[in-house]
Short mmCIF file of C-alpha atoms in Angstrom, two decimals:
data_model
loop_
_atom_site.label_atom_id
_atom_site.label_comp_id
_atom_site.label_asym_id
_atom_site.label_seq_id
_atom_site.Cartn_x
_atom_site.Cartn_y
_atom_site.Cartn_z
CA MET A 320 3.28 6.75 21.63
CA ARG A 321 4.69 4.20 19.17
CA GLU A 322 6.60 1.39 20.83
CA LEU A 323 9.79 1.92 18.81
CA ILE A 324 9.89 5.64 19.56
CA GLU A 325 9.30 4.91 23.24
CA LYS A 326 12.23 2.49 23.16
CA LEU A 327 14.43 5.15 21.54
CA ASN A 328 13.45 7.69 24.20
CA LYS A 329 14.05 5.32 27.12
CA SER A 330 17.48 4.40 25.73
CA THR A 331 18.65 8.02 26.11
CA ILE A 332 18.80 7.76 29.93
CA ASN A 333 22.59 7.21 30.09
CA LEU A 334 23.54 9.58 27.27
CA SER A 335 25.28 12.90 27.69
CA LYS A 336 23.12 16.02 27.64
CA LEU A 337 24.05 16.81 24.03
CA GLU A 338 23.59 13.21 22.81
CA LYS A 339 20.22 12.99 24.54
CA LYS A 340 19.10 16.21 22.88
CA GLU A 341 20.09 14.88 19.44
CA ALA A 342 18.40 11.51 19.99
CA LEU A 343 15.16 13.07 21.25
CA LYS A 344 15.11 15.47 18.32
CA PHE A 345 15.35 12.47 15.99
CA SER A 346 12.57 10.55 17.74
CA LYS A 347 10.34 13.63 17.75
CA ARG A 348 10.80 13.87 13.99
CA LEU A 349 9.85 10.21 13.62
CA GLU A 350 6.69 10.79 15.61
CA SER A 351 5.56 13.52 13.22
CA TYR A 352 5.30 11.15 10.23
CA THR A 353 1.94 9.61 9.41
CA HIS A 354 2.90 7.04 6.77
CA VAL A 355 5.96 5.13 5.58
CA PRO A 356 8.27 6.91 3.10
CA THR A 357 6.90 6.46 -0.41
CA ASN A 358 9.12 8.62 -2.62
CA LYS A 359 12.56 10.22 -2.85
CA LYS A 360 11.50 13.47 -1.19
CA GLU A 361 10.12 11.64 1.84
CA ILE A 362 13.17 9.37 2.10
CA GLU A 363 15.45 12.41 2.02
CA ARG A 364 13.75 13.82 5.12
CA MET A 365 16.44 11.87 6.97
CA ASN A 366 19.32 13.70 5.26
CA SER A 367 19.56 16.33 8.00
CA PHE A 368 20.58 13.61 10.49
CA ILE A 369 22.93 11.35 8.50
CA SER A 370 26.18 13.21 9.24
CA ASN A 371 25.76 12.57 12.97
CA GLU A 372 27.89 9.46 13.60
CA PHE A 373 26.73 9.11 17.20
CA LEU A 374 23.08 9.12 16.12
CA VAL A 375 23.71 6.49 13.43
CA SER A 376 25.34 4.18 15.99
CA PHE A 377 22.61 4.85 18.54
CA VAL A 378 19.72 4.13 16.14
CA LEU A 379 21.49 1.09 14.70
CA GLN A 380 21.89 -0.40 18.17
CA ILE A 381 18.18 0.07 18.88
CA ILE A 382 17.07 -1.36 15.52
CA GLU A 383 19.40 -4.37 15.78
CA ASN A 384 17.71 -5.34 19.04
CA TYR A 385 14.16 -4.57 17.93
CA LYS A 386 12.05 -7.18 16.22
CA TYR A 387 10.43 -5.96 13.02
CA PRO A 388 6.92 -4.87 14.04
CA ARG A 389 3.92 -6.96 13.09
CA GLU A 390 1.49 -4.62 11.38
CA SER A 391 -1.53 -6.05 13.15
CA LYS A 392 -0.03 -5.40 16.59
CA TYR A 393 1.97 -2.21 16.13
CA PRO A 394 0.73 -0.53 12.92
CA PHE A 395 2.38 2.82 13.60
CA ASP A 396 5.74 1.24 14.44
CA ILE A 397 6.01 0.30 10.75
CA ILE A 398 6.27 4.03 9.95
CA SER A 399 9.05 4.68 12.48
CA TYR A 400 10.90 1.53 11.48
CA TRP A 401 11.04 2.37 7.79
CA TYR A 402 12.22 5.92 8.45
CA CYS A 403 14.96 4.52 10.70
CA LEU A 404 15.94 2.17 7.89
CA CYS A 405 16.06 5.10 5.42
CA PHE A 406 18.26 6.94 7.88
CA LEU A 407 20.67 4.02 8.22
CA ILE A 408 20.89 3.45 4.46
CA LEU A 409 21.46 7.13 3.68
CA SER A 410 24.17 7.38 6.35
CA ASN A 411 26.36 5.07 4.22
CA GLN A 412 28.21 3.91 7.34
CA ASP A 413 29.58 0.38 6.97
CA LYS A 414 27.74 -1.23 9.90
CA ALA A 415 24.49 0.48 9.00
CA THR A 416 24.83 -0.62 5.36
CA GLU A 417 25.65 -4.19 6.40
CA PHE A 418 22.59 -4.33 8.66
CA SER A 419 20.30 -2.95 5.94
CA ILE A 420 21.53 -5.40 3.30
CA ASN A 421 21.22 -8.35 5.71
CA LEU A 422 17.68 -7.30 6.58
CA GLY A 423 16.77 -7.05 2.90
CA ASN A 424 18.16 -10.55 2.29
CA GLN A 425 16.17 -11.90 5.25
CA PHE A 426 12.99 -10.39 3.82
CA LEU A 427 13.81 -11.97 0.47
CA GLU A 428 14.56 -15.42 1.90
CA LYS A 429 11.30 -15.44 3.88
CA ASN A 430 9.16 -13.96 1.07
CA HIS A 431 8.26 -11.38 3.69
CA ASN A 432 4.89 -9.68 3.37
CA ASP A 433 6.57 -6.26 3.35
CA LEU A 434 9.30 -7.06 0.80
CA TRP A 435 7.50 -4.70 -1.59
CA GLN A 436 8.35 -1.87 0.84
CA PHE A 437 12.04 -2.72 0.40
CA ARG A 438 11.59 -2.76 -3.36
CA ARG A 439 10.05 0.70 -3.33
CA LEU A 440 12.69 2.09 -0.96
CA LEU A 441 15.64 0.78 -3.00
CA GLU A 442 14.16 2.31 -6.14
CA PHE A 443 15.19 5.71 -4.76
CA ILE A 444 18.56 4.70 -3.23
CA ASP A 445 21.50 5.52 -5.49
CA ASN A 446 24.22 3.50 -3.76
CA PRO A 447 26.26 0.78 -5.56
CA LYS A 448 26.50 -1.21 -2.31
CA PHE A 449 22.81 -2.06 -2.70
CA LYS A 450 23.03 -3.00 -6.38
CA VAL A 451 23.01 -6.80 -5.82
CA LEU A 452 20.17 -6.67 -3.27
CA THR A 453 18.13 -4.40 -5.53
CA LYS A 454 18.61 -6.76 -8.48
CA ASN A 455 17.70 -9.85 -6.44
CA ILE A 456 14.52 -8.27 -5.07
CA GLU A 457 13.55 -7.01 -8.52
CA ASN A 458 14.08 -10.48 -10.00
CA TYR A 459 11.85 -11.94 -7.28
CA PHE A 460 8.97 -9.66 -8.22
CA LEU A 461 9.48 -10.18 -11.95
CA SER A 462 9.35 -13.94 -11.40
CA LYS A 463 5.92 -13.53 -9.74
CA GLN A 464 4.55 -11.18 -12.37
CA ASN A 465 2.98 -13.65 -14.81
CA ASP A 466 1.00 -15.29 -12.00
CA LEU A 467 -0.49 -12.06 -10.65
CA GLU A 468 -4.17 -11.31 -11.21
CA SER A 469 -3.37 -7.72 -12.22
CA TYR A 470 -1.04 -8.78 -15.06
CA LYS A 471 -3.31 -11.62 -16.21
CA TRP A 472 -6.25 -9.21 -16.36
CA ALA A 473 -4.22 -6.58 -18.20
CA LYS A 474 -2.98 -9.09 -20.77
CA GLU A 475 -6.52 -10.37 -21.41
CA ILE A 476 -7.96 -6.90 -22.05
CA GLY A 477 -4.96 -5.52 -23.99
CA LEU A 478 -3.70 -3.12 -21.31
CA GLU A 479 0.11 -2.90 -21.25
CA LEU A 480 1.60 -2.65 -17.75
CA PRO A 481 5.27 -1.77 -17.15
CA ASN A 482 7.66 -4.18 -15.44
CA ASP A 483 8.77 -1.63 -12.86
CA ASN A 484 7.31 -0.79 -9.46
CA ASN A 485 6.17 2.71 -10.36
CA TRP A 486 2.66 2.29 -11.72
CA ALA A 487 -0.93 2.09 -10.52
CA LEU A 488 -4.41 2.63 -11.88
CA PHE A 489 -7.78 3.43 -10.40
CA PHE A 490 -11.29 3.80 -11.79
CA GLU A 491 -14.80 4.26 -10.42
CA ILE A 492 -18.27 3.56 -11.77
CA SER A 493 -21.70 3.96 -10.20
CA THR A 494 -25.39 3.36 -10.71
CA ASP A 495 -25.89 6.90 -12.05
CA GLY A 496 -22.67 7.13 -14.10
CA ARG A 497 -21.43 10.46 -12.79
CA PHE A 498 -19.43 12.02 -9.99
CA ARG A 499 -21.58 13.22 -7.10
CA PHE A 500 -20.86 14.97 -3.80
CA GLY A 501 -22.70 13.73 -0.75
CA ASN A 502 -24.56 17.01 -0.24
CA ASP A 503 -25.89 16.70 -3.81
CA LEU A 504 -27.70 13.48 -2.94
CA THR A 505 -31.19 13.13 -1.55
CA PRO A 506 -31.67 10.80 1.46
CA LYS A 507 -33.09 8.21 -0.94
CA GLU A 508 -30.08 8.53 -3.28
CA LYS A 509 -27.65 8.16 -0.37
CA GLU A 510 -29.21 4.76 0.13
CA SER A 511 -29.76 3.67 -3.47
CA ARG A 512 -26.73 5.14 -5.31
CA LEU A 513 -23.97 2.52 -5.37
CA ARG A 514 -20.41 2.95 -6.54
CA ILE A 515 -17.64 0.47 -7.31
CA THR A 516 -14.03 1.59 -6.96
CA THR A 517 -11.29 -0.57 -8.49
CA SER A 518 -7.56 -0.18 -7.78
CA VAL A 519 -4.76 -2.09 -9.52
CA TYR A 520 -1.07 -1.94 -8.58
CA PRO A 521 2.18 -3.96 -8.41
CA LEU A 522 2.39 -6.73 -5.81
CA GLN A 523 2.13 -5.31 -2.28
CA GLY A 524 2.26 -7.98 0.37
CA ARG A 525 -0.23 -10.52 -0.94
CA LYS A 526 -2.37 -8.09 -2.95
CA CYS A 527 -2.24 -6.43 -6.36
CA TRP A 528 -5.86 -5.27 -6.69
CA GLU A 529 -8.79 -4.04 -4.60
CA ILE A 530 -12.47 -3.64 -5.39
CA GLU A 531 -14.75 -1.68 -3.08
CA LEU A 532 -18.55 -1.48 -3.18
CA LYS A 533 -20.50 1.03 -1.10
CA ASN A 534 -23.34 3.52 -0.98
CA TRP A 535 -23.05 6.98 0.55
CA ASN A 536 -24.51 6.16 3.97
CA ASN A 537 -22.48 2.94 4.18
CA THR A 538 -25.45 0.60 4.68
CA VAL A 539 -24.19 -1.45 1.73
CA SER A 540 -20.47 -2.17 1.66
CA ALA A 541 -17.86 -4.71 0.65
CA ARG A 542 -14.13 -4.72 0.01
CA TRP A 543 -12.32 -7.47 -1.86
CA PRO A 544 -10.06 -9.31 -1.42
CA THR A 545 -10.78 -9.85 2.30
CA LEU A 546 -10.91 -12.79 4.70
CA SER A 547 -14.66 -13.13 4.20
CA LYS A 548 -13.90 -12.64 0.54
CA ASN A 549 -17.33 -13.05 -1.05
CA GLU A 550 -19.41 -11.20 1.51
CA ILE A 551 -21.39 -7.98 1.14
CA ARG A 552 -22.48 -6.19 4.31
CA LEU A 553 -26.15 -5.23 4.16
CA GLU A 554 -26.87 -3.21 7.30
CA LYS A 555 -30.65 -3.08 6.86
CA LYS A 556 -31.03 -6.80 6.17
CA ARG A 557 -30.95 -9.62 8.70
CA LYS A 558 -28.14 -11.41 6.88
CA ASN A 559 -25.20 -10.32 4.78
CA TYR A 560 -25.08 -11.62 1.22
CA VAL A 561 -22.39 -14.01 -0.04
CA LEU A 562 -21.57 -13.71 -3.74
CA LYS A 563 -21.69 -16.82 -5.88
CA ILE A 564 -19.08 -15.31 -8.23
CA GLU A 565 -15.52 -15.14 -6.87
CA PRO A 566 -14.61 -11.41 -6.72
CA SER A 567 -11.51 -10.63 -8.77
CA LEU A 568 -10.35 -8.24 -11.48
CA ARG A 569 -11.04 -10.77 -14.21
CA ASN A 570 -14.49 -11.48 -12.75
CA LEU A 571 -15.39 -7.83 -12.15
CA LYS A 572 -18.06 -7.67 -14.87
CA LEU A 573 -19.61 -10.92 -13.65
CA VAL A 574 -19.62 -9.56 -10.10
CA ILE A 575 -21.37 -6.42 -11.36
CA GLU A 576 -24.04 -8.57 -13.03
CA GLU A 577 -24.67 -10.48 -9.80
CA LEU A 578 -24.81 -7.24 -7.80
CA GLU A 579 -27.37 -5.84 -10.21
CA THR A 580 -29.55 -8.90 -9.68
CA ILE A 581 -29.37 -9.17 -5.91
CA LEU A 582 -29.57 -5.42 -5.25
CA ASP A 583 -32.15 -4.76 -7.97
CA THR A 584 -30.17 -1.97 -9.66
CA ARG A 585 -28.14 -1.20 -12.78
CA PHE A 586 -24.58 0.10 -13.02
CA ASP A 587 -23.51 2.58 -15.67
CA LYS A 588 -20.07 1.23 -16.66
CA THR A 589 -18.82 4.64 -17.80
CA MET A 590 -15.69 5.52 -15.81
CA TYR A 591 -16.46 8.99 -14.45
CA MET A 592 -13.29 8.89 -12.35
CA LYS A 593 -9.99 7.32 -13.40
CA ARG A 594 -6.28 7.74 -12.79
CA PHE A 595 -3.29 6.06 -14.43
CA LYS A 596 0.20 6.39 -12.92
CA GLY A 597 3.42 5.28 -14.60
CA LYS A 598 4.25 3.99 -18.07
CA ILE A 599 0.97 2.20 -18.73
CA LYS A 600 0.13 1.81 -22.43
CA ASN A 601 -3.15 1.38 -24.29
CA LYS A 602 -5.15 2.83 -21.37
CA ASN A 603 -8.32 2.92 -23.46
CA ALA A 604 -8.43 -0.89 -23.17
CA VAL A 605 -10.02 -0.58 -19.71
CA LYS A 606 -12.90 1.52 -21.02
CA LYS A 607 -13.42 -0.78 -23.99
CA TRP A 608 -13.41 -3.88 -21.76
CA LEU A 609 -15.93 -2.41 -19.31
CA LEU A 610 -18.36 -1.31 -22.01
CA GLU A 611 -18.17 -4.25 -24.39
#
């Protein structure tokens, strides 16, 4: 059980029978969620509870005395915490609103790794009380934008990214240039067929891009950026390989060239899978850049 939910459940010991029932119903709902709220529909899952003044006060008291969970230690507590925060914000009760705004300002002052979660949440909150906080957080991210690898890369290739938080793009290439299911591959192809998956998105924590290399049977794999940022895991070799080229969006084609040399293969740079979300313009620039 998640630590936060366990704390909620233990705190019901001195409640009345009805209050305990309401609190346990709320915690059971929290336990059913598998990821943090990412859109308006998921945020509004809390609407069925917000008219319960007792429950708002009860959850607020727990959250006020609960340190924001460190993802590395309590990864699932992040889910419960953000749903509790949605609940408090949607309740529109003064103390709950004050707590939420203060927490947002603390995240902003500390350049907190999860400030992007606040940015995404406030995007779907239509409440004038949060107008100043929303503006301040948005200005923070806009001030970082020109220094981000994703925006530098986009500018260099002619891809036009929006200034908002609601965009992302993804594309995949491979050594055979086409989409394949695992059961379509021979044992030899499961070893030799390599694919590179690239994801680009607004600033999330310290990241705005990811590049993953792997074959089907996972004997060759790498994910960048990581702590061992240049390394490729080669399961059938004695030693992993460390790239000479720094992996990044802007260096992707150079990384591909080095991979082709060290792994004795060739990549077809045709994007057989791609997805663009949000108001991204001149999408064809990615294809042109890869193939030129």
